[in-house]
Coordinates of C-alpha atoms in Angstrom, one line a residue:
Chain A
M26 CA 50.9 -41.2 -35.8
L27 CA 48.5 -40.5 -33.0
K28 CA 46.8 -43.6 -31.8
A29 CA 43.8 -41.7 -30.6
A30 CA 42.6 -38.3 -31.6
Q31 CA 40.2 -36.4 -29.5
I32 CA 37.7 -34.6 -31.4
L33 CA 35.7 -32.1 -29.3
G34 CA 32.1 -32.0 -30.2
W35 CA 30.5 -28.7 -29.2
S36 CA 26.9 -28.0 -28.7
S37 CA 25.2 -25.0 -30.0
G38 CA 22.6 -23.0 -28.1
L39 CA 20.0 -24.4 -30.5
T40 CA 20.9 -28.0 -30.9
I41 CA 22.8 -30.2 -28.6
I42 CA 25.3 -32.2 -30.5
S43 CA 26.1 -35.5 -28.8
Q44 CA 27.9 -38.0 -30.8
R45 CA 30.0 -41.0 -29.9
L46 CA 31.7 -43.1 -32.4
T47 CA 34.1 -45.8 -31.6
K48 CA 35.7 -47.7 -34.4
T49 CA 38.4 -50.3 -34.6
R50 CA 40.4 -49.9 -37.7
N51 CA 41.5 -53.1 -39.4
S52 CA 45.0 -52.1 -40.1
S53 CA 46.0 -50.0 -37.2
S54 CA 43.6 -50.9 -34.4
S55 CA 43.6 -47.2 -33.5
T56 CA 40.5 -45.9 -31.7
I57 CA 38.9 -42.8 -32.9
S58 CA 36.6 -41.1 -30.5
L59 CA 34.2 -38.4 -31.4
K60 CA 32.6 -37.3 -28.2
L61 CA 31.0 -34.4 -26.5
S62 CA 33.7 -33.2 -24.1
A63 CA 33.0 -33.0 -20.5
F64 CA 32.4 -29.4 -19.5
S65 CA 32.5 -28.1 -16.0
S66 CA 28.9 -27.0 -15.4
S67 CA 26.9 -27.0 -18.6
S68 CA 26.5 -29.0 -21.7
R69 CA 25.4 -25.9 -23.6
R70 CA 28.6 -24.6 -25.1
I71 CA 28.9 -21.8 -27.5
L72 CA 31.8 -19.8 -28.9
S73 CA 32.6 -16.7 -26.9
F74 CA 34.7 -13.8 -27.8
I75 CA 37.7 -12.6 -25.8
P76 CA 38.5 -9.1 -27.1
T77 CA 42.2 -9.6 -27.8
R78 CA 43.6 -10.4 -31.2
M79 CA 46.9 -12.0 -30.2
S80 CA 45.9 -14.7 -27.8
S81 CA 47.7 -17.9 -28.7
S82 CA 44.9 -20.2 -27.5
L83 CA 41.4 -20.2 -28.9
P84 CA 38.8 -18.4 -26.9
G85 CA 36.6 -21.0 -25.1
S86 CA 38.9 -23.8 -26.0
D87 CA 39.7 -25.9 -22.9
P88 CA 42.2 -28.6 -23.5
L89 CA 41.1 -31.8 -22.0
P90 CA 42.8 -32.7 -18.7
N91 CA 45.9 -34.8 -19.2
S92 CA 45.7 -34.3 -23.0
P93 CA 48.2 -32.5 -25.2
T94 CA 47.5 -28.8 -25.4
F95 CA 46.0 -28.0 -28.8
V96 CA 46.3 -24.3 -29.6
S97 CA 45.4 -22.2 -32.6
V98 CA 48.5 -20.8 -34.2
Q99 CA 48.0 -17.4 -35.6
S100 CA 49.7 -17.9 -38.9
S101 CA 50.7 -14.7 -40.7
G102 CA 50.5 -16.3 -44.0
D103 CA 53.6 -15.9 -46.1
V104 CA 53.5 -12.1 -45.9
R105 CA 57.3 -11.8 -45.7
K106 CA 57.6 -13.7 -49.0
I107 CA 55.8 -10.8 -50.7
K108 CA 58.8 -8.8 -51.7
F109 CA 57.4 -6.9 -54.7
C110 CA 54.1 -5.1 -55.6
Q111 CA 52.0 -7.0 -58.1
W112 CA 50.7 -3.8 -59.7
C113 CA 53.8 -1.6 -60.1
G114 CA 56.7 -3.9 -59.3
G115 CA 58.0 -1.7 -56.5
P116 CA 59.7 -3.3 -53.5
T117 CA 57.6 -3.8 -50.4
K118 CA 58.2 -3.0 -46.8
H119 CA 56.6 -5.2 -44.1
E120 CA 54.7 -3.1 -41.5
I121 CA 51.5 -2.8 -39.6
P122 CA 49.5 -0.1 -41.5
D123 CA 47.8 2.7 -39.5
G124 CA 44.5 1.5 -38.1
E125 CA 45.3 -2.2 -38.6
E126 CA 46.7 -4.9 -36.4
K127 CA 48.4 -7.3 -38.7
L128 CA 51.7 -7.2 -40.6
R129 CA 51.2 -6.5 -44.2
A130 CA 53.4 -6.1 -47.3
I131 CA 53.1 -2.5 -48.4
C132 CA 54.5 -1.2 -51.7
T133 CA 57.1 1.5 -51.1
H134 CA 56.3 3.0 -54.5
C135 CA 52.5 3.1 -54.9
G136 CA 51.4 2.3 -51.4
N137 CA 49.3 -0.8 -52.4
I138 CA 48.8 -3.2 -49.5
A139 CA 48.9 -6.9 -50.4
Y140 CA 46.2 -8.5 -48.3
Q141 CA 46.3 -12.2 -47.8
N142 CA 43.0 -14.0 -47.0
P143 CA 42.0 -17.6 -46.4
K144 CA 41.1 -19.7 -49.5
M145 CA 37.9 -21.7 -49.8
V146 CA 38.2 -25.4 -50.9
V147 CA 34.9 -26.5 -52.3
G148 CA 33.8 -30.1 -52.8
C149 CA 31.0 -32.7 -53.0
L150 CA 30.1 -35.5 -50.6
I151 CA 28.3 -37.7 -53.1
V152 CA 26.0 -40.3 -51.6
H153 CA 24.7 -43.1 -53.9
E154 CA 22.8 -46.0 -52.4
E155 CA 24.5 -45.6 -49.0
K156 CA 27.9 -45.4 -50.6
V157 CA 30.1 -42.4 -51.0
L158 CA 32.3 -41.5 -54.0
L159 CA 36.0 -41.1 -53.3
C160 CA 38.9 -40.2 -55.6
K161 CA 42.5 -41.6 -55.2
R162 CA 44.8 -38.6 -55.7
N163 CA 47.2 -38.6 -58.7
I164 CA 48.9 -35.3 -57.5
Q165 CA 50.8 -34.1 -54.5
P166 CA 50.2 -33.6 -51.7
S167 CA 48.9 -36.9 -50.5
H168 CA 49.4 -38.7 -53.8
G169 CA 47.8 -42.2 -53.7
L170 CA 45.4 -41.3 -50.8
W171 CA 41.7 -41.0 -51.0
T172 CA 39.7 -37.7 -50.9
L173 CA 36.4 -36.2 -51.8
P174 CA 36.3 -34.4 -55.1
A175 CA 37.3 -30.9 -54.1
G176 CA 39.5 -27.9 -54.9
Y177 CA 40.0 -24.2 -54.7
L178 CA 37.0 -22.0 -55.5
E179 CA 37.6 -19.6 -58.4
V180 CA 36.6 -16.0 -58.7
G181 CA 33.4 -15.9 -60.8
E182 CA 31.7 -19.0 -59.5
S183 CA 29.6 -19.8 -56.5
A184 CA 30.8 -22.4 -54.0
A185 CA 28.2 -24.9 -55.2
E186 CA 29.2 -24.3 -58.9
G187 CA 32.9 -24.7 -57.9
A188 CA 32.1 -28.0 -56.0
M189 CA 30.4 -29.3 -59.1
R190 CA 33.2 -28.2 -61.4
E191 CA 35.8 -30.0 -59.2
T192 CA 33.6 -33.1 -59.1
W193 CA 33.6 -33.1 -62.9
E194 CA 37.3 -32.4 -63.2
E195 CA 38.4 -35.0 -60.7
A196 CA 35.8 -37.7 -61.0
G197 CA 34.1 -37.1 -64.4
A198 CA 30.8 -37.1 -62.5
T199 CA 27.8 -34.9 -63.1
V200 CA 25.9 -34.3 -59.9
D201 CA 23.0 -32.5 -58.3
V202 CA 23.9 -30.4 -55.3
I203 CA 21.2 -31.2 -52.7
S204 CA 22.3 -29.3 -49.6
P205 CA 25.1 -27.5 -47.8
F206 CA 26.7 -30.1 -45.6
A207 CA 29.8 -28.7 -43.8
Q208 CA 32.0 -25.7 -43.3
L209 CA 35.4 -26.7 -41.8
D210 CA 37.9 -23.9 -41.2
I211 CA 41.6 -24.8 -40.9
P212 CA 43.1 -21.5 -39.6
L213 CA 46.7 -22.8 -39.4
I214 CA 46.9 -23.2 -43.2
G215 CA 44.4 -20.5 -44.1
Q216 CA 41.8 -22.8 -45.7
T217 CA 38.1 -23.3 -45.3
Y218 CA 36.4 -26.4 -46.6
V219 CA 32.9 -26.0 -47.9
I220 CA 31.3 -29.4 -48.6
F221 CA 27.9 -30.0 -50.3
L222 CA 25.8 -33.1 -50.2
A223 CA 25.3 -34.2 -53.8
R224 CA 23.9 -37.1 -55.8
L225 CA 25.0 -38.6 -59.0
K226 CA 22.9 -37.8 -62.1
N227 CA 24.1 -41.1 -63.6
L228 CA 26.8 -43.7 -63.0
D229 CA 29.1 -42.5 -65.7
F230 CA 32.1 -41.4 -63.6
A231 CA 35.8 -41.9 -64.3
P232 CA 39.0 -40.5 -62.9
G233 CA 40.2 -37.2 -64.4
P234 CA 43.9 -36.3 -64.7
E235 CA 44.2 -35.5 -61.0
S236 CA 42.8 -38.9 -59.9
L237 CA 44.2 -42.4 -60.2
E238 CA 40.9 -44.0 -59.4
C239 CA 37.3 -43.2 -58.4
R240 CA 35.2 -45.6 -56.4
L241 CA 32.0 -45.9 -54.5
F242 CA 32.6 -47.0 -50.9
G243 CA 30.0 -48.4 -48.5
L244 CA 29.9 -46.4 -45.3
D245 CA 31.6 -49.3 -43.5
E246 CA 34.2 -49.6 -46.2
I247 CA 35.6 -46.1 -46.1
P248 CA 39.5 -46.3 -46.1
F249 CA 40.0 -44.1 -43.0
D250 CA 43.6 -45.2 -42.8
S251 CA 44.3 -43.9 -46.4
L252 CA 42.5 -40.6 -46.4
A253 CA 44.3 -37.5 -47.8
F254 CA 43.4 -34.7 -45.4
S255 CA 42.0 -34.1 -41.9
S256 CA 39.0 -32.2 -43.4
I257 CA 38.1 -35.3 -45.4
Y258 CA 38.5 -37.5 -42.3
V259 CA 36.2 -35.2 -40.3
T260 CA 33.6 -35.0 -43.0
L261 CA 33.4 -38.7 -43.5
N262 CA 33.2 -39.2 -39.7
L263 CA 30.2 -37.0 -39.2
E264 CA 27.4 -39.1 -37.8
D265 CA 24.7 -37.8 -40.0
L266 CA 25.9 -40.0 -42.9
K267 CA 25.0 -43.1 -40.9
K268 CA 21.8 -41.8 -39.4
G269 CA 20.6 -40.7 -42.7
K270 CA 19.4 -37.4 -41.3
V271 CA 21.6 -34.6 -42.6
K272 CA 22.2 -31.3 -40.8
F273 CA 24.7 -28.6 -41.5
H274 CA 28.0 -28.7 -39.6
Y275 CA 30.3 -25.8 -38.8
G276 CA 33.6 -26.5 -37.1
T277 CA 37.3 -25.5 -36.8
I278 CA 40.0 -28.0 -37.4
N279 CA 43.0 -27.0 -35.3
K280 CA 46.1 -28.9 -36.4
R281 CA 48.5 -29.8 -33.6
P282 CA 51.4 -27.5 -34.1
G283 CA 54.6 -29.4 -35.0
S284 CA 52.7 -32.4 -36.2
S285 CA 53.5 -33.8 -39.6
P286 CA 51.2 -32.6 -42.4
S287 CA 50.7 -36.2 -43.3
D288 CA 49.4 -37.1 -39.8
I289 CA 45.8 -36.3 -40.6
R290 CA 44.6 -37.3 -37.2
A291 CA 46.7 -34.8 -35.3
F292 CA 43.9 -32.2 -34.8
T293 CA 41.0 -31.2 -32.7
L294 CA 37.6 -30.3 -34.1
D295 CA 36.6 -27.2 -32.1
Y296 CA 33.4 -25.2 -32.0
H297 CA 31.3 -27.8 -33.7
L298 CA 28.1 -25.9 -34.2
Q299 CA 24.8 -26.8 -35.9
P300 CA 21.8 -24.7 -36.5
Chain B
M23 CA 16.6 1.5 -58.8
L24 CA 14.5 -1.5 -59.4
K25 CA 11.0 -1.2 -58.1
A26 CA 10.7 -4.9 -57.6
A27 CA 13.4 -7.4 -57.2
Q28 CA 12.6 -11.0 -57.8
I29 CA 14.4 -13.2 -55.4
L30 CA 14.2 -16.8 -56.5
G31 CA 13.7 -19.2 -53.6
W32 CA 15.0 -22.7 -54.4
S33 CA 14.0 -25.8 -52.7
S34 CA 16.5 -28.4 -51.7
G35 CA 16.0 -32.1 -52.0
L36 CA 15.7 -32.3 -48.3
T37 CA 13.6 -29.3 -47.3
I38 CA 11.2 -27.5 -49.4
I39 CA 11.7 -23.8 -49.0
S40 CA 8.6 -21.9 -49.7
Q41 CA 8.5 -18.3 -48.6
R42 CA 6.5 -15.4 -49.6
L43 CA 7.0 -12.0 -48.3
T44 CA 5.4 -8.9 -49.5
K45 CA 6.3 -5.6 -47.9
T46 CA 5.4 -2.1 -48.5
R47 CA 8.3 0.2 -47.7
N48 CA 7.3 3.5 -46.2
S49 CA 9.6 5.7 -48.2
S50 CA 9.7 4.0 -51.6
S51 CA 6.6 1.8 -51.8
S52 CA 8.6 -0.8 -53.6
T53 CA 7.4 -4.3 -53.5
I54 CA 9.9 -7.0 -52.5
S55 CA 8.8 -10.5 -53.4
L56 CA 10.6 -13.6 -52.1
K57 CA 8.9 -16.5 -53.7
L58 CA 9.4 -20.0 -54.9
S59 CA 9.6 -19.6 -58.6
A60 CA 7.3 -21.5 -60.8
F61 CA 9.0 -24.5 -62.2
S62 CA 7.8 -26.6 -65.1
S63 CA 7.1 -29.9 -63.5
S64 CA 8.4 -30.1 -60.0
S65 CA 8.7 -28.0 -57.0
R66 CA 11.8 -30.0 -55.9
R67 CA 14.7 -28.0 -57.3
I68 CA 18.3 -28.7 -56.8
L69 CA 21.4 -27.4 -58.4
S70 CA 22.5 -29.4 -61.4
F71 CA 25.9 -29.4 -63.1
I72 CA 26.3 -28.6 -66.8
P73 CA 29.9 -29.7 -67.6
T74 CA 31.1 -26.6 -69.3
R75 CA 33.1 -23.9 -67.6
M76 CA 32.3 -21.0 -69.7
S77 CA 28.5 -20.8 -69.8
S78 CA 27.4 -17.3 -69.2
S79 CA 24.2 -18.2 -67.5
L80 CA 24.0 -20.2 -64.3
P81 CA 23.1 -23.9 -64.7
G82 CA 19.6 -24.5 -63.6
S83 CA 18.8 -20.8 -63.5
D84 CA 15.6 -20.1 -65.3
P85 CA 14.7 -16.4 -65.5
L86 CA 11.1 -15.8 -64.8
P87 CA 8.9 -15.2 -67.9
N88 CA 8.7 -11.5 -68.7
S89 CA 11.3 -10.6 -66.2
P90 CA 14.7 -9.2 -66.8
T91 CA 17.3 -11.9 -67.5
F92 CA 19.7 -12.2 -64.6
V93 CA 22.9 -14.0 -65.5
S94 CA 26.0 -14.9 -63.7
V95 CA 29.0 -13.0 -65.1
Q96 CA 32.2 -15.0 -65.0
S97 CA 34.5 -12.4 -63.6
S98 CA 38.1 -13.1 -64.2
G99 CA 39.1 -11.1 -61.2
D100 CA 41.7 -8.4 -62.0
V101 CA 44.2 -10.9 -63.4
R102 CA 45.4 -8.4 -66.0
K103 CA 46.3 -5.9 -63.3
I104 CA 48.9 -8.4 -62.0
K105 CA 51.9 -7.1 -64.0
F106 CA 54.7 -8.3 -61.7
C107 CA 55.6 -11.3 -59.6
Q108 CA 55.2 -10.8 -55.8
W109 CA 58.1 -13.1 -55.1
C110 CA 60.9 -12.2 -57.5
G111 CA 59.6 -8.9 -59.1
G112 CA 59.7 -10.4 -62.6
P113 CA 57.2 -9.2 -65.3
T114 CA 54.2 -11.5 -65.8
K115 CA 52.6 -12.9 -68.9
H116 CA 48.8 -13.6 -69.0
E117 CA 48.1 -17.1 -70.3
I118 CA 46.1 -20.2 -69.6
P119 CA 48.6 -22.6 -68.0
D120 CA 48.9 -26.2 -69.2
G121 CA 46.1 -28.3 -67.7
E122 CA 44.1 -25.4 -66.5
E123 CA 41.2 -23.4 -68.0
K124 CA 41.5 -19.9 -66.7
L125 CA 43.7 -17.0 -67.6
R126 CA 46.5 -16.5 -65.0
A127 CA 49.3 -14.1 -64.4
I128 CA 52.5 -16.2 -64.8
C129 CA 55.9 -14.9 -63.9
T130 CA 58.3 -14.9 -66.9
H131 CA 61.3 -15.2 -64.6
C132 CA 60.5 -17.8 -61.9
G133 CA 57.2 -19.3 -63.3
N134 CA 55.1 -18.5 -60.2
I135 CA 51.4 -18.4 -61.0
A136 CA 49.5 -15.7 -59.1
Y137 CA 46.2 -17.4 -58.3
Q138 CA 43.2 -15.2 -57.3
N139 CA 40.5 -16.7 -55.2
P140 CA 37.2 -15.4 -53.7
K141 CA 37.4 -13.7 -50.3
M142 CA 35.3 -14.6 -47.3
V143 CA 33.4 -11.8 -45.5
V144 CA 32.5 -13.0 -42.0
G145 CA 30.0 -11.3 -39.7
C146 CA 27.4 -11.7 -36.9
L147 CA 23.7 -11.4 -36.9
I148 CA 23.2 -10.5 -33.3
V149 CA 19.7 -11.0 -31.9
H150 CA 18.7 -9.5 -28.6
E151 CA 15.1 -9.6 -27.4
E152 CA 13.8 -9.8 -30.9
K153 CA 16.0 -6.9 -32.0
V154 CA 19.1 -7.1 -34.3
L155 CA 22.2 -5.0 -33.9
L156 CA 23.2 -2.9 -36.9
C157 CA 26.1 -0.5 -37.5
K158 CA 26.0 2.7 -39.6
R159 CA 29.1 2.7 -41.8
N160 CA 31.7 5.4 -41.2
I161 CA 33.8 4.2 -44.2
Q162 CA 33.3 3.8 -48.0
P163 CA 31.7 2.0 -49.7
S164 CA 28.2 2.7 -48.5
H165 CA 29.2 5.4 -46.0
G166 CA 26.2 6.3 -43.8
L167 CA 24.3 3.1 -44.6
W168 CA 23.4 0.3 -42.2
T169 CA 25.1 -3.1 -42.1
L170 CA 25.8 -6.1 -39.9
P171 CA 29.2 -6.1 -38.2
A172 CA 31.3 -8.0 -40.8
G173 CA 34.6 -7.9 -42.6
Y174 CA 37.3 -9.9 -44.4
L175 CA 38.4 -13.1 -42.8
E176 CA 42.1 -13.1 -42.0
V177 CA 44.6 -15.9 -42.3
G178 CA 45.1 -17.6 -38.9
E179 CA 41.5 -17.2 -37.6
S180 CA 38.4 -19.3 -38.1
A181 CA 35.3 -17.8 -39.6
A182 CA 33.6 -17.6 -36.3
E183 CA 36.6 -16.0 -34.6
G184 CA 36.8 -13.5 -37.5
A185 CA 33.1 -12.7 -37.1
M186 CA 33.5 -12.0 -33.4
R187 CA 36.6 -9.9 -34.1
E188 CA 34.8 -7.8 -36.6
T189 CA 31.9 -7.4 -34.2
W190 CA 34.3 -6.2 -31.6
E191 CA 36.0 -3.8 -34.0
E192 CA 32.9 -2.3 -35.5
A193 CA 30.4 -2.4 -32.7
G194 CA 32.5 -2.8 -29.5
A195 CA 30.3 -5.8 -28.7
T196 CA 31.4 -9.0 -27.1
V197 CA 29.2 -11.9 -28.3
D198 CA 28.6 -15.6 -28.1
V199 CA 28.4 -17.3 -31.5
I200 CA 25.4 -19.6 -31.4
S201 CA 25.1 -21.1 -34.8
P202 CA 26.0 -20.8 -38.4
F203 CA 23.2 -18.9 -40.1
A204 CA 24.0 -18.2 -43.8
Q205 CA 26.5 -18.6 -46.6
L206 CA 25.8 -16.2 -49.4
D207 CA 28.1 -16.3 -52.4
I208 CA 28.5 -13.2 -54.7
P209 CA 30.4 -14.6 -57.7
L210 CA 30.5 -11.3 -59.6
I211 CA 32.7 -9.7 -57.1
G212 CA 34.5 -12.8 -55.7
Q213 CA 33.0 -12.6 -52.2
T214 CA 31.3 -15.1 -49.9
Y215 CA 29.5 -13.9 -46.9
V216 CA 29.5 -16.2 -43.9
I217 CA 27.1 -15.0 -41.2
F218 CA 26.7 -16.5 -37.7
L219 CA 23.8 -16.1 -35.4
A220 CA 25.2 -14.5 -32.2
R221 CA 24.0 -13.0 -28.9
L222 CA 25.3 -10.2 -26.8
K223 CA 27.2 -11.1 -23.7
N224 CA 26.2 -7.7 -22.3
L225 CA 24.7 -4.4 -23.5
D226 CA 28.0 -2.6 -23.6
F227 CA 28.4 -1.8 -27.2
A228 CA 29.5 1.3 -29.0
P229 CA 30.6 2.3 -32.5
G230 CA 34.3 1.6 -33.4
P231 CA 36.3 3.8 -35.8
E232 CA 34.5 2.2 -38.8
S233 CA 31.0 2.9 -37.5
L234 CA 29.1 6.1 -37.0
E235 CA 26.4 4.5 -34.8
C236 CA 25.3 1.1 -33.5
R237 CA 21.7 0.4 -32.7
L238 CA 19.3 -2.4 -31.9
F239 CA 16.4 -2.5 -34.3
G240 CA 13.2 -4.4 -33.8
L241 CA 12.5 -6.8 -36.7
D242 CA 9.8 -4.4 -38.0
E243 CA 12.0 -1.4 -37.7
I244 CA 14.9 -2.6 -39.9
P245 CA 15.9 0.3 -42.2
F246 CA 15.6 -1.8 -45.4
D247 CA 15.9 1.4 -47.5
S248 CA 19.2 2.3 -46.0
L249 CA 21.1 -1.0 -46.0
A250 CA 24.7 -1.1 -47.2
F251 CA 24.8 -4.3 -49.3
S252 CA 22.7 -6.9 -51.0
S253 CA 24.0 -9.6 -48.7
I254 CA 22.8 -7.7 -45.7
Y255 CA 19.4 -7.2 -47.4
V256 CA 19.1 -10.9 -48.0
T257 CA 20.2 -11.9 -44.6
L258 CA 17.8 -9.6 -42.8
N259 CA 14.9 -10.8 -45.1
L260 CA 15.3 -14.5 -44.4
E261 CA 12.1 -15.6 -42.8
D262 CA 13.6 -17.5 -40.0
L263 CA 14.2 -14.3 -38.0
K264 CA 10.5 -13.7 -37.7
K265 CA 9.5 -17.3 -37.2
G266 CA 12.1 -17.7 -34.5
K267 CA 13.2 -21.1 -35.8
V268 CA 16.6 -20.7 -37.3
K269 CA 18.0 -23.0 -40.1
F270 CA 21.1 -22.6 -42.2
H271 CA 20.8 -20.9 -45.5
Y272 CA 23.0 -21.3 -48.6
G273 CA 22.5 -19.1 -51.6
T274 CA 24.1 -17.3 -54.5
I275 CA 23.5 -13.6 -55.0
N276 CA 23.8 -12.8 -58.6
K277 CA 24.0 -9.1 -59.2
R278 CA 22.3 -7.8 -62.4
P279 CA 25.2 -6.9 -64.8
G280 CA 25.4 -3.3 -65.4
S281 CA 23.4 -2.3 -62.4
S282 CA 24.7 0.3 -60.0
P283 CA 26.7 -1.1 -57.1
S284 CA 24.6 1.1 -54.9
D285 CA 21.4 -0.6 -56.1
I286 CA 21.4 -3.3 -53.5
R287 CA 18.1 -4.7 -54.8
A288 CA 19.3 -5.4 -58.3
F289 CA 20.0 -9.1 -57.8
T290 CA 18.5 -12.6 -57.7
L291 CA 19.0 -15.0 -54.9
D292 CA 19.6 -18.3 -56.7
Y293 CA 20.1 -21.9 -55.4
H294 CA 18.7 -21.1 -52.0
L295 CA 19.4 -24.4 -50.3
Q296 CA 18.9 -25.6 -46.8
P297 CA 19.9 -28.9 -45.0

C-alpha cells in the first residue's frame, strides 16, 4: 500500500481550487495530502488538448518531480472477448472500421459493430446532521468495506433517479436529491462516478441484500482505511464537506498501472475542475 | 411541432433557480418559456424518491395544469434484440435474473448476462468573444442542422478528454477545457450529455468529415430553429451564457412520448439542479 498518495488539485479558469488536507490515520499513520501541485509559471491550470489519440500520457499531466509517473492507460475494453454478434450470432472480426480509430468487434455476417462505452455509476452522498451515510458491502468486490450507496445507471432512468434507486436498494433509505456533487471519471476501467448530494427524508434506513450494515459517520469518523473504492475515497475527501459550502467537482481518477485493485490510494486525481 | 414547449426549471435546496426567457423566433414565432413552475406551497423543490421502480411518471414531476402530460418512459433498451451471447455465441433467454428487477438477455449456455447501460455523449461549449462555435452536421441523424461538437465517450478516456477529441474531430479545433458546464440526462434514449465550457487555443478551426461547416455565432445569432438535438437546444438556452457567470447545471430531458425525434422542442427539462 502507498504510504502517501499525491492527489493533484487543478484550478479552473473560473475558480482557483486550493485545498490542503493533512490527516493522520489512526491505524496506518499514513499521510494523505490533497494539494494544489506546484506549476511552473501559473496557478491557473486548465485541461488542454493535444490532437493525437494515442498518447500514453494525459495531455497537460505533469508528473511531480521525483514522484512515480502516473499515466493514463488507454484501455481498449474487452473488445477481443466479443467473439459473436449479439443480434445474428455471427462470428466477429476485430478491426478498425473505415473512418474510425479504435479496434472494434465487427460481425462478419451482418456487419454490426459492437461499440463499448464507459458505464456510469450513480450514487448519493447523504449528509445528515454533519454525518454521512455509508454502507458496508455484502458483495464482491470489496466485501466488508465501506462505500456510498451507488451502482450502475440503467437505461430508462436519469442519473438522479438511479442514485435514489441504488440508495433505496442498498440502504433502504428514501432521500431527497439536493444537488449534483461530483463527476469522477476512471478511464482505466471505463467507469464514471456521478455523485449527488442528498438528505434523508426520515431515519428509517436499513441494509439491503447487498449491504452488511449501514451507518451514519461523523466527518471525523469516516473509516478511510476501510473504504471500498478510490472514487469513494476522493468523494469523502473533498473539502466542501467540512466547509459546508458545496460546489460541483469534476475530476479524473487515474489508477497507477500495475497497482492492486484493492489499493484504493494508488491513483492521482487529475483535472480537478469546478465551475 | 409544438408551438410552445414548457421547460420546468427546478430549484435546488442550495440555489434557487429562477429563470424566465421569452423569445420570438424570426421564422416560426414560437414562444419558448423557461420558467420556475408554480408549486403548491414552496419554491424550494428538490428531487424526491418514491420507492417503486416501475412508476411511469417521474417522482416529483407535476405536469402544469392544462398542459400536455409529459412522462418519463421506462425504456428497456433493446434487450429483446439481444439474441446471442457475445462471448460464447449461445442463444439467449429474456428473463429477470434472481435478485434483479429488470428484464435481461441471459445466455442459455454460459449464463452471461448482457447488461445495457446508458451512454455518455461528451462535448464542448466553446465560447470565444461572446460567440459560440457550432458545427453543421454532415451525418445522420439531423444532417444539415447545427450542433455543439460532441460524440460518444470511449472506454479509456475521461469525459473531458473525449469532449476535446470530438471537438478536434468535428471542428478541427484545439481547445482548453475550463469547467464542467452541464449534465443532461435523456432517459428515453439512454443517453447522458456531459458538456464542458471550453475556449479556443487559436482560431484555426475547420469542419472535419462529420461536419459541413463550423462557425462562431453571437449569442443573439444562434440558429435555434435549426439545431440538431434537444440537448443542444437546452444547453444554448441556459441563461448563464448571457449573464457571463457560469454555474454547473444538472437536468433531465424528458421527451414527449410519441413526438417526432426531429421535434427537438417536444420535451420538458425536469429536476434542473445546481450546486
